PDB file of C-alpha atoms in Angstrom:
ATOM      1  CA  UNK A  99      -0.084  -0.005   0.182  1.00 42.00           C
ATOM      2  CA  UNK A 100       1.089   3.467  -1.089  1.00 49.00           C
ATOM      3  CA  UNK A 101       2.152   5.860   1.737  1.00 47.00           C
ATOM      4  CA  UNK A 102      -0.234   7.558   3.394  1.00 56.00           C
ATOM      5  CA  UNK A 103      -3.289   5.148   2.201  1.00 68.00           C
ATOM      6  CA  UNK A 104      -4.280   3.689   5.107  1.00 63.00           C
ATOM      7  CA  UNK A 105      -7.468   5.105   4.876  1.00 59.00           C
ATOM      8  CA  UNK A 106     -10.650   3.697   6.506  1.00 61.00           C
ATOM      9  CA  UNK A 107     -12.244   0.465   4.476  1.00 75.00           C
ATOM     10  CA  UNK A 108     -16.008   1.446   4.490  1.00 87.00           C
ATOM     11  CA  UNK A 109     -18.274   3.564   2.653  1.00 93.00           C
ATOM     12  CA  UNK A 110     -18.466   6.729   4.238  1.00 96.00           C
ATOM     13  CA  UNK A 111     -21.079  10.041   3.297  1.00 97.00           C
ATOM     14  CA  UNK A 112     -21.133  13.405   4.951  1.00 98.00           C
ATOM     15  CA  UNK A 113     -22.511  16.728   4.117  1.00 97.00           C
ATOM     16  CA  UNK A 114     -25.983  17.494   3.930  1.00 97.00           C
ATOM     17  CA  UNK A 115     -27.804  20.714   2.852  1.00 97.00           C
ATOM     18  CA  UNK A 116     -26.983  24.221   5.054  1.00 98.00           C
ATOM     19  CA  UNK A 117     -24.380  26.972   5.451  1.00 97.00           C
ATOM     20  CA  UNK A 118     -22.816  25.865   8.880  1.00 98.00           C
ATOM     21  CA  UNK A 119     -19.243  24.274   7.689  1.00 98.00           C
ATOM     22  CA  UNK A 120     -19.231  20.791   6.569  1.00 98.00           C
ATOM     23  CA  UNK A 121     -22.770  21.346   4.826  1.00 98.00           C
ATOM     24  CA  UNK A 122     -23.509  22.503   1.305  1.00 98.00           C
ATOM     25  CA  UNK A 123     -25.809  24.579  -0.668  1.00 95.00           C
ATOM     26  CA  UNK A 124     -25.261  23.329  -4.185  1.00 91.00           C
ATOM     27  CA  UNK A 125     -22.547  20.853  -4.569  1.00 93.00           C
ATOM     28  CA  UNK A 126     -20.741  21.455  -7.858  1.00 88.00           C
ATOM     29  CA  UNK A 127     -17.174  19.766  -8.444  1.00 95.00           C
ATOM     30  CA  UNK A 128     -14.987  17.843  -6.549  1.00 98.00           C
ATOM     31  CA  UNK A 129     -11.133  16.955  -6.661  1.00 97.00           C
ATOM     32  CA  UNK A 130      -8.786  14.592  -4.751  1.00 97.00           C
ATOM     33  CA  UNK A 131      -4.869  15.787  -4.055  1.00 96.00           C
ATOM     34  CA  UNK A 132      -2.001  13.387  -4.250  1.00 93.00           C
ATOM     35  CA  UNK A 133      -1.939  13.966  -0.297  1.00 94.00           C
ATOM     36  CA  UNK A 134      -5.748  12.340  -0.127  1.00 94.00           C
ATOM     37  CA  UNK A 135      -7.682  16.115   0.557  1.00 97.00           C
ATOM     38  CA  UNK A 136     -10.935  15.789  -0.938  1.00 98.00           C
ATOM     39  CA  UNK A 137     -11.828  19.537  -1.968  1.00 98.00           C
ATOM     40  CA  UNK A 138     -15.257  20.179  -2.966  1.00 98.00           C
ATOM     41  CA  UNK A 139     -17.096  23.574  -4.356  1.00 97.00           C
ATOM     42  CA  UNK A 140     -20.021  24.693  -2.273  1.00 97.00           C
ATOM     43  CA  UNK A 141     -21.472  26.850  -4.992  1.00 94.00           C
ATOM     44  CA  UNK A 142     -24.019  29.097  -3.466  1.00 93.00           C
ATOM     45  CA  UNK A 143     -22.015  29.173  -0.013  1.00 96.00           C
ATOM     46  CA  UNK A 144     -19.342  30.652  -2.165  1.00 95.00           C
ATOM     47  CA  UNK A 145     -16.738  28.524  -0.981  1.00 97.00           C
ATOM     48  CA  UNK A 146     -14.203  25.820  -1.261  1.00 98.00           C
ATOM     49  CA  UNK A 147     -14.426  22.904   1.707  1.00 98.00           C
ATOM     50  CA  UNK A 148     -11.890  20.920   2.082  1.00 98.00           C
ATOM     51  CA  UNK A 149     -12.127  17.121   3.878  1.00 98.00           C
ATOM     52  CA  UNK A 150      -9.936  14.570   4.837  1.00 96.00           C
ATOM     53  CA  UNK A 151      -9.880  11.328   3.394  1.00 93.00           C
ATOM     54  CA  UNK A 152     -12.252   9.703   5.791  1.00 93.00           C
ATOM     55  CA  UNK A 153     -14.786  13.069   5.393  1.00 96.00           C
ATOM     56  CA  UNK A 154     -13.425  14.936   8.090  1.00 97.00           C
ATOM     57  CA  UNK A 155     -13.906  18.996   7.694  1.00 98.00           C
ATOM     58  CA  UNK A 156     -10.072  20.083   7.699  1.00 98.00           C
ATOM     59  CA  UNK A 157     -10.697  23.922   6.400  1.00 98.00           C
ATOM     60  CA  UNK A 158     -12.715  25.951   4.094  1.00 98.00           C
ATOM     61  CA  UNK A 159     -12.270  29.104   2.075  1.00 97.00           C
ATOM     62  CA  UNK A 160     -14.274  31.953   0.107  1.00 97.00           C
ATOM     63  CA  UNK A 161     -14.015  32.062  -3.367  1.00 96.00           C
ATOM     64  CA  UNK A 162     -12.765  35.322  -4.010  1.00 95.00           C
ATOM     65  CA  UNK A 163     -10.796  37.251  -6.661  1.00 94.00           C
ATOM     66  CA  UNK A 164      -7.233  38.297  -6.087  1.00 94.00           C
ATOM     67  CA  UNK A 165      -7.114  41.716  -4.934  1.00 91.00           C
ATOM     68  CA  UNK A 166     -10.835  41.395  -4.379  1.00 88.00           C
ATOM     69  CA  UNK A 167     -11.334  39.652  -0.887  1.00 83.00           C
ATOM     70  CA  UNK A 168     -14.731  41.279  -0.273  1.00 84.00           C
ATOM     71  CA  UNK A 169     -16.263  40.038  -2.939  1.00 86.00           C
ATOM     72  CA  UNK A 170     -16.926  36.395  -2.711  1.00 90.00           C
ATOM     73  CA  UNK A 171     -18.271  34.373  -6.005  1.00 92.00           C
ATOM     74  CA  UNK A 172     -20.100  31.311  -7.050  1.00 92.00           C
ATOM     75  CA  UNK A 173     -17.748  28.447  -6.818  1.00 93.00           C
ATOM     76  CA  UNK A 174     -18.536  26.175  -9.564  1.00 91.00           C
ATOM     77  CA  UNK A 175     -16.065  23.473 -10.213  1.00 94.00           C
ATOM     78  CA  UNK A 176     -12.459  22.430  -9.022  1.00 97.00           C
ATOM     79  CA  UNK A 177      -9.566  21.020 -10.289  1.00 97.00           C
ATOM     80  CA  UNK A 178      -6.470  19.977  -8.971  1.00 96.00           C
ATOM     81  CA  UNK A 179      -2.789  21.439 -10.697  1.00 96.00           C
ATOM     82  CA  UNK A 180      -0.080  20.105 -11.685  1.00 93.00           C
ATOM     83  CA  UNK A 181       1.911  22.312  -9.355  1.00 91.00           C
ATOM     84  CA  UNK A 182       1.777  20.570  -5.555  1.00 90.00           C
ATOM     85  CA  UNK A 183      -0.327  23.006  -3.481  1.00 93.00           C
ATOM     86  CA  UNK A 184      -2.282  24.790  -6.207  1.00 97.00           C
ATOM     87  CA  UNK A 185      -5.825  24.317  -7.262  1.00 97.00           C
ATOM     88  CA  UNK A 186      -7.652  25.566 -10.194  1.00 97.00           C
ATOM     89  CA  UNK A 187     -11.523  27.023  -9.501  1.00 97.00           C
ATOM     90  CA  UNK A 188     -14.536  27.999 -11.760  1.00 94.00           C
ATOM     91  CA  UNK A 189     -16.014  31.043 -10.361  1.00 93.00           C
ATOM     92  CA  UNK A 190     -18.664  33.334 -11.389  1.00 88.00           C
ATOM     93  CA  UNK A 191     -20.676  36.586 -10.210  1.00 79.00           C
ATOM     94  CA  UNK A 192     -23.647  35.131 -10.722  1.00 69.00           C
ATOM     95  CA  UNK A 193     -24.614  31.805 -12.336  1.00 59.00           C
ATOM     96  CA  UNK A 194     -27.674  33.151 -13.985  1.00 59.00           C
ATOM     97  CA  UNK A 195     -25.333  36.362 -15.829  1.00 57.00           C
ATOM     98  CA  UNK A 196     -22.958  35.143 -18.374  1.00 52.00           C
ATOM     99  CA  UNK A 197     -19.828  36.358 -19.497  1.00 51.00           C
ATOM    100  CA  UNK A 198     -19.013  37.079 -15.731  1.00 75.00           C
ATOM    101  CA  UNK A 199     -17.093  33.849 -15.239  1.00 86.00           C
ATOM    102  CA  UNK A 200     -13.032  33.645 -14.037  1.00 92.00           C
ATOM    103  CA  UNK A 201     -10.959  30.488 -13.449  1.00 95.00           C
ATOM    104  CA  UNK A 202      -8.792  31.397 -10.592  1.00 96.00           C
ATOM    105  CA  UNK A 203      -5.903  29.972  -8.884  1.00 97.00           C
ATOM    106  CA  UNK A 204      -5.637  29.352  -5.409  1.00 98.00           C
ATOM    107  CA  UNK A 205      -3.422  28.184  -2.734  1.00 97.00           C
ATOM    108  CA  UNK A 206      -4.596  24.831  -0.872  1.00 96.00           C
ATOM    109  CA  UNK A 207      -5.000  26.856   2.034  1.00 96.00           C
ATOM    110  CA  UNK A 208      -7.007  29.473   0.031  1.00 96.00           C
ATOM    111  CA  UNK A 209      -4.587  32.563  -1.212  1.00 97.00           C
ATOM    112  CA  UNK A 210      -6.249  33.806  -4.675  1.00 97.00           C
ATOM    113  CA  UNK A 211      -3.040  33.893  -6.403  1.00 96.00           C
ATOM    114  CA  UNK A 212      -4.378  34.758  -9.961  1.00 95.00           C
ATOM    115  CA  UNK A 213      -6.943  34.878 -12.482  1.00 94.00           C
ATOM    116  CA  UNK A 214      -8.119  34.757 -16.184  1.00 91.00           C
ATOM    117  CA  UNK A 215     -11.596  35.573 -17.504  1.00 88.00           C
ATOM    118  CA  UNK A 216     -13.830  33.305 -19.755  1.00 88.00           C
ATOM    119  CA  UNK A 217     -16.415  33.719 -21.540  1.00 81.00           C
ATOM    120  CA  UNK A 218     -18.993  30.829 -20.766  1.00 82.00           C
ATOM    121  CA  UNK A 219     -22.251  29.882 -21.632  1.00 79.00           C
ATOM    122  CA  UNK A 220     -23.471  26.960 -19.743  1.00 78.00           C
ATOM    123  CA  UNK A 221     -25.330  27.589 -16.349  1.00 77.00           C
ATOM    124  CA  UNK A 222     -22.736  24.119 -15.349  1.00 83.00           C
ATOM    125  CA  UNK A 223     -19.584  24.199 -16.681  1.00 89.00           C
ATOM    126  CA  UNK A 224     -17.234  21.326 -15.894  1.00 94.00           C
ATOM    127  CA  UNK A 225     -12.812  22.181 -15.133  1.00 96.00           C
ATOM    128  CA  UNK A 226     -10.325  19.634 -15.581  1.00 97.00           C
ATOM    129  CA  UNK A 227      -6.507  19.231 -15.415  1.00 96.00           C
ATOM    130  CA  UNK A 228      -4.437  17.966 -18.364  1.00 94.00           C
ATOM    131  CA  UNK A 229      -1.454  16.980 -16.019  1.00 90.00           C
ATOM    132  CA  UNK A 230       0.792  15.702 -18.539  1.00 90.00           C
ATOM    133  CA  UNK A 231       0.583  18.800 -20.535  1.00 91.00           C
ATOM    134  CA  UNK A 232      -0.135  21.575 -17.758  1.00 93.00           C
ATOM    135  CA  UNK A 233      -3.628  22.560 -19.327  1.00 95.00           C
ATOM    136  CA  UNK A 234      -6.498  23.678 -17.699  1.00 96.00           C
ATOM    137  CA  UNK A 235      -9.465  22.108 -19.607  1.00 96.00           C
ATOM    138  CA  UNK A 236     -12.809  23.758 -19.478  1.00 95.00           C
ATOM    139  CA  UNK A 237     -16.090  22.104 -20.911  1.00 92.00           C
ATOM    140  CA  UNK A 238     -18.718  24.650 -21.324  1.00 89.00           C
ATOM    141  CA  UNK A 239     -22.020  23.493 -22.704  1.00 84.00           C
ATOM    142  CA  UNK A 240     -21.211  22.805 -26.923  1.00 86.00           C
ATOM    143  CA  UNK A 241     -17.414  23.350 -26.388  1.00 88.00           C
ATOM    144  CA  UNK A 242     -14.440  22.209 -24.880  1.00 90.00           C
ATOM    145  CA  UNK A 243     -11.469  24.678 -23.957  1.00 90.00           C
ATOM    146  CA  UNK A 244      -7.929  24.343 -23.686  1.00 92.00           C
ATOM    147  CA  UNK A 245      -5.723  26.635 -22.280  1.00 93.00           C
ATOM    148  CA  UNK A 246      -2.561  27.443 -20.931  1.00 93.00           C
ATOM    149  CA  UNK A 247      -2.061  28.538 -17.261  1.00 93.00           C
ATOM    150  CA  UNK A 248      -1.609  31.875 -17.977  1.00 90.00           C
ATOM    151  CA  UNK A 249      -5.049  31.869 -19.813  1.00 89.00           C
ATOM    152  CA  UNK A 250      -4.357  32.023 -23.240  1.00 90.00           C
ATOM    153  CA  UNK A 251      -6.398  29.834 -25.155  1.00 86.00           C
ATOM    154  CA  UNK A 252      -4.727  26.639 -27.049  1.00 85.00           C
ATOM    155  CA  UNK A 253      -7.456  25.288 -29.168  1.00 85.00           C
ATOM    156  CA  UNK A 254     -11.506  24.948 -28.805  1.00 86.00           C
ATOM    157  CA  UNK A 255     -13.783  22.376 -30.193  1.00 83.00           C
ATOM    158  CA  UNK A 256     -17.584  22.259 -30.989  1.00 83.00           C
ATOM    159  CA  UNK A 257     -18.557  19.161 -30.147  1.00 78.00           C
ATOM    160  CA  UNK A 258     -22.462  19.833 -30.239  1.00 70.00           C
ATOM    161  CA  UNK A 259     -23.861  17.071 -27.364  1.00 65.00           C
ATOM    162  CA  UNK A 260     -27.522  16.708 -27.021  1.00 68.00           C
ATOM    163  CA  UNK A 261     -27.750  17.994 -23.632  1.00 79.00           C
ATOM    164  CA  UNK A 262     -23.894  20.146 -23.280  1.00 85.00           C
ATOM    165  CA  UNK A 263     -21.334  18.611 -21.709  1.00 92.00           C
ATOM    166  CA  UNK A 264     -21.790  17.326 -18.065  1.00 93.00           C
ATOM    167  CA  UNK A 265     -18.532  16.180 -17.412  1.00 95.00           C
ATOM    168  CA  UNK A 266     -14.958  16.416 -18.612  1.00 97.00           C
ATOM    169  CA  UNK A 267     -11.478  14.586 -17.842  1.00 97.00           C
ATOM    170  CA  UNK A 268      -7.627  13.670 -19.240  1.00 96.00           C
ATOM    171  CA  UNK A 269      -5.666  11.041 -19.504  1.00 95.00           C
ATOM    172  CA  UNK A 270      -1.714  10.323 -19.550  1.00 92.00           C
ATOM    173  CA  UNK A 271      -1.512  10.826 -23.337  1.00 93.00           C
ATOM    174  CA  UNK A 272      -2.820  14.035 -22.755  1.00 93.00           C
ATOM    175  CA  UNK A 273      -6.530  13.117 -24.652  1.00 94.00           C
ATOM    176  CA  UNK A 274      -9.487  15.204 -23.114  1.00 95.00           C
ATOM    177  CA  UNK A 275     -12.389  12.578 -22.339  1.00 96.00           C
ATOM    178  CA  UNK A 276     -16.165  14.181 -22.006  1.00 95.00           C
ATOM    179  CA  UNK A 277     -19.746  12.942 -20.812  1.00 95.00           C
ATOM    180  CA  UNK A 278     -22.035  14.302 -23.353  1.00 91.00           C
ATOM    181  CA  UNK A 279     -25.151  14.594 -20.810  1.00 88.00           C
ATOM    182  CA  UNK A 280     -27.147  12.086 -22.700  1.00 90.00           C
ATOM    183  CA  UNK A 281     -25.680   8.845 -23.622  1.00 92.00           C
ATOM    184  CA  UNK A 282     -22.283   9.357 -25.062  1.00 94.00           C
ATOM    185  CA  UNK A 283     -18.647   9.501 -24.187  1.00 95.00           C
ATOM    186  CA  UNK A 284     -16.124  11.200 -26.646  1.00 93.00           C
ATOM    187  CA  UNK A 285     -12.330  11.443 -26.512  1.00 94.00           C
ATOM    188  CA  UNK A 286     -10.022  14.234 -28.197  1.00 91.00           C
ATOM    189  CA  UNK A 287      -6.347  13.905 -28.873  1.00 91.00           C
ATOM    190  CA  UNK A 288      -4.474  16.804 -27.527  1.00 88.00           C
ATOM    191  CA  UNK A 289      -5.082  19.007 -30.729  1.00 85.00           C
ATOM    192  CA  UNK A 290      -8.615  18.895 -30.305  1.00 85.00           C
ATOM    193  CA  UNK A 291      -9.529  16.009 -32.682  1.00 89.00           C
ATOM    194  CA  UNK A 292     -11.966  13.404 -32.143  1.00 90.00           C
ATOM    195  CA  UNK A 293     -10.573  10.037 -31.910  1.00 93.00           C
ATOM    196  CA  UNK A 294     -13.144   7.890 -30.209  1.00 92.00           C
ATOM    197  CA  UNK A 295     -16.771   7.902 -28.735  1.00 94.00           C
ATOM    198  CA  UNK A 296     -18.558   4.917 -27.089  1.00 96.00           C
ATOM    199  CA  UNK A 297     -22.260   4.870 -25.605  1.00 94.00           C
ATOM    200  CA  UNK A 298     -25.547   3.745 -26.240  1.00 94.00           C
ATOM    201  CA  UNK A 299     -28.870   5.188 -24.260  1.00 95.00           C
ATOM    202  CA  UNK A 300     -30.900   2.932 -21.631  1.00 96.00           C
ATOM    203  CA  UNK A 301     -30.686   1.279 -18.542  1.00 96.00           C
ATOM    204  CA  UNK A 302     -29.697  -2.267 -19.261  1.00 96.00           C
ATOM    205  CA  UNK A 303     -25.796  -2.947 -17.950  1.00 95.00           C
ATOM    206  CA  UNK A 304     -22.672  -0.985 -19.590  1.00 95.00           C
ATOM    207  CA  UNK A 305     -25.411   1.532 -20.931  1.00 97.00           C
ATOM    208  CA  UNK A 306     -25.840   5.371 -19.897  1.00 97.00           C
ATOM    209  CA  UNK A 307     -28.810   7.554 -19.020  1.00 96.00           C
ATOM    210  CA  UNK A 308     -27.510  11.005 -18.465  1.00 95.00           C
ATOM    211  CA  UNK A 309     -23.766  10.303 -17.988  1.00 96.00           C
ATOM    212  CA  UNK A 310     -22.304  13.384 -15.989  1.00 96.00           C
ATOM    213  CA  UNK A 311     -19.107  13.072 -13.851  1.00 97.00           C
ATOM    214  CA  UNK A 312     -16.290  11.402 -15.731  1.00 98.00           C
ATOM    215  CA  UNK A 313     -12.474   9.828 -14.119  1.00 97.00           C
ATOM    216  CA  UNK A 314     -10.198   7.466 -14.916  1.00 96.00           C
ATOM    217  CA  UNK A 315      -8.807   4.938 -12.126  1.00 93.00           C
ATOM    218  CA  UNK A 316      -4.925   4.581 -11.870  1.00 87.00           C
ATOM    219  CA  UNK A 317      -5.100   2.166 -14.534  1.00 91.00           C
ATOM    220  CA  UNK A 318      -6.842   4.391 -16.951  1.00 93.00           C
ATOM    221  CA  UNK A 319     -10.315   2.850 -16.750  1.00 96.00           C
ATOM    222  CA  UNK A 320     -13.035   5.331 -17.403  1.00 97.00           C
ATOM    223  CA  UNK A 321     -15.631   6.118 -14.632  1.00 97.00           C
ATOM    224  CA  UNK A 322     -18.739   7.600 -15.374  1.00 98.00           C
ATOM    225  CA  UNK A 323     -21.767   9.168 -13.004  1.00 98.00           C
ATOM    226  CA  UNK A 324     -24.212   7.331 -14.906  1.00 98.00           C
ATOM    227  CA  UNK A 325     -26.686   9.701 -13.231  1.00 97.00           C
ATOM    228  CA  UNK A 326     -30.352   8.875 -14.217  1.00 97.00           C
ATOM    229  CA  UNK A 327     -29.383   5.160 -13.882  1.00 97.00           C
ATOM    230  CA  UNK A 328     -28.498   5.756  -9.969  1.00 97.00           C
ATOM    231  CA  UNK A 329     -25.002   3.873 -10.438  1.00 97.00           C
ATOM    232  CA  UNK A 330     -21.425   4.492 -11.150  1.00 97.00           C
ATOM    233  CA  UNK A 331     -19.878   2.340 -13.754  1.00 97.00           C
ATOM    234  CA  UNK A 332     -16.545   1.505 -15.131  1.00 97.00           C
ATOM    235  CA  UNK A 333     -15.009   0.786 -18.318  1.00 97.00           C
ATOM    236  CA  UNK A 334     -12.005   0.200 -20.311  1.00 96.00           C
ATOM    237  CA  UNK A 335     -10.317   2.919 -21.711  1.00 95.00           C
ATOM    238  CA  UNK A 336     -11.795   1.239 -25.222  1.00 94.00           C
ATOM    239  CA  UNK A 337     -15.234   1.955 -23.583  1.00 96.00           C
ATOM    240  CA  UNK A 338     -16.083  -2.233 -23.068  1.00 97.00           C
ATOM    241  CA  UNK A 339     -18.251  -1.976 -20.092  1.00 97.00           C
ATOM    242  CA  UNK A 340     -16.000  -3.215 -16.979  1.00 96.00           C
ATOM    243  CA  UNK A 341     -18.920  -3.281 -13.977  1.00 95.00           C
ATOM    244  CA  UNK A 342     -20.783  -0.909 -11.770  1.00 96.00           C
ATOM    245  CA  UNK A 343     -18.849   0.160  -8.684  1.00 95.00           C
ATOM    246  CA  UNK A 344     -21.541   1.703  -6.517  1.00 94.00           C
ATOM    247  CA  UNK A 345     -25.509   2.435  -6.884  1.00 95.00           C
ATOM    248  CA  UNK A 346     -25.960   5.569  -5.436  1.00 96.00           C
ATOM    249  CA  UNK A 347     -29.114   8.165  -6.185  1.00 95.00           C
ATOM    250  CA  UNK A 348     -28.334  10.647  -8.983  1.00 96.00           C
ATOM    251  CA  UNK A 349     -24.199  10.842  -8.671  1.00 97.00           C
ATOM    252  CA  UNK A 350     -22.986  14.039 -10.539  1.00 96.00           C
ATOM    253  CA  UNK A 351     -19.298  14.734  -9.642  1.00 97.00           C
ATOM    254  CA  UNK A 352     -16.628  11.885  -9.373  1.00 97.00           C
ATOM    255  CA  UNK A 353     -12.961  11.957  -8.531  1.00 97.00           C
ATOM    256  CA  UNK A 354     -10.152   9.249  -7.947  1.00 95.00           C
ATOM    257  CA  UNK A 355      -7.553   9.967  -5.088  1.00 92.00           C
ATOM    258  CA  UNK A 356      -4.097   8.055  -5.423  1.00 89.00           C
ATOM    259  CA  UNK A 357      -5.040   5.628  -3.138  1.00 85.00           C
ATOM    260  CA  UNK A 358      -8.008   4.175  -5.450  1.00 91.00           C
ATOM    261  CA  UNK A 359     -10.574   5.664  -3.215  1.00 93.00           C
ATOM    262  CA  UNK A 360     -13.177   7.005  -5.339  1.00 96.00           C
ATOM    263  CA  UNK A 361     -15.307  10.346  -4.111  1.00 97.00           C
ATOM    264  CA  UNK A 362     -18.850  11.189  -5.223  1.00 98.00           C
ATOM    265  CA  UNK A 363     -20.936  14.156  -5.201  1.00 97.00           C
ATOM    266  CA  UNK A 364     -24.987  13.974  -4.787  1.00 96.00           C
ATOM    267  CA  UNK A 365     -26.046  17.125  -5.357  1.00 93.00           C
ATOM    268  CA  UNK A 366     -29.674  16.023  -5.128  1.00 93.00           C
ATOM    269  CA  UNK A 367     -29.266  15.330  -1.325  1.00 96.00           C
ATOM    270  CA  UNK A 368     -26.215  17.714  -0.815  1.00 97.00           C
ATOM    271  CA  UNK A 369     -23.873  14.853   0.293  1.00 98.00           C
ATOM    272  CA  UNK A 370     -20.591  13.189  -0.732  1.00 98.00           C
ATOM    273  CA  UNK A 371     -19.719   9.634  -0.493  1.00 97.00           C
ATOM    274  CA  UNK A 372     -16.130   7.972  -0.131  1.00 96.00           C
ATOM    275  CA  UNK A 373     -16.124   4.628  -1.664  1.00 95.00           C
ATOM    276  CA  UNK A 374     -13.128   2.649  -0.455  1.00 92.00           C
ATOM    277  CA  UNK A 375     -10.501   0.825  -3.239  1.00 89.00           C
ATOM    278  CA  UNK A 376     -11.520  -2.192  -2.382  1.00 84.00           C
ATOM    279  CA  UNK A 377     -15.152  -1.472  -3.521  1.00 83.00           C
ATOM    280  CA  UNK A 378     -13.938   0.637  -6.610  1.00 83.00           C
ATOM    281  CA  UNK A 379     -11.325  -1.740  -7.990  1.00 78.00           C
ATOM    282  CA  UNK A 380     -11.591  -4.985  -9.661  1.00 66.00           C
TER     283      UNK A 380
END
């Protein structure tokens, strides 16, 4: 077992609706750091909450812009930076008014470092990090944007999914994977060319029904929050169904920890669930 991987071996659920520390008002994203800290964007409370791998609240910080510490913004998604000790958060002044969104880099303790503006069309944008190439990936309704950490756009691709991009991640080769919110997983190479897709709509084994969050396990297998099927499913990197990892009502964002622990958010109940390694990896 890796150092720091002596985590509890049972499923843990925490959270619930509220404004006090440890509670949530509209969970919008989750990420797990290399040192097993869980970062959850608490959108309408305008903060990021940080938990240990056993669900203990460690700290929280308001989502403010650099130089604007008195104005808190809605936190809409989170991704860990390549550089240890930093993360990226999608923030918005108001989710119902577009063109007021930013990608902000924070220290893991909540100090805003830098920001760049992004013009988004989606009420529910998603963010991920291409760790191989040190690029920020933003999924915005019908397009994928890949940006340098200084905010320069490298490429964007119109993908036109049925219901808008609902989840995004990248693999070790720098390919971008996304869920289309309907039934399909699509993969794009680092230049933005679609190279692969899979998925059939339905409730049967291996079928998808409004897939949302997506992440990869340590072996590159694809893990998908199968939202309307109330389960989290695993596929090979080629899209072959492996098995259902968990049954959970309306799973949305998913993140894999370095020890094989899977973290799943359920905005429907304002909760976060931690699934231990033996429940996740076959």
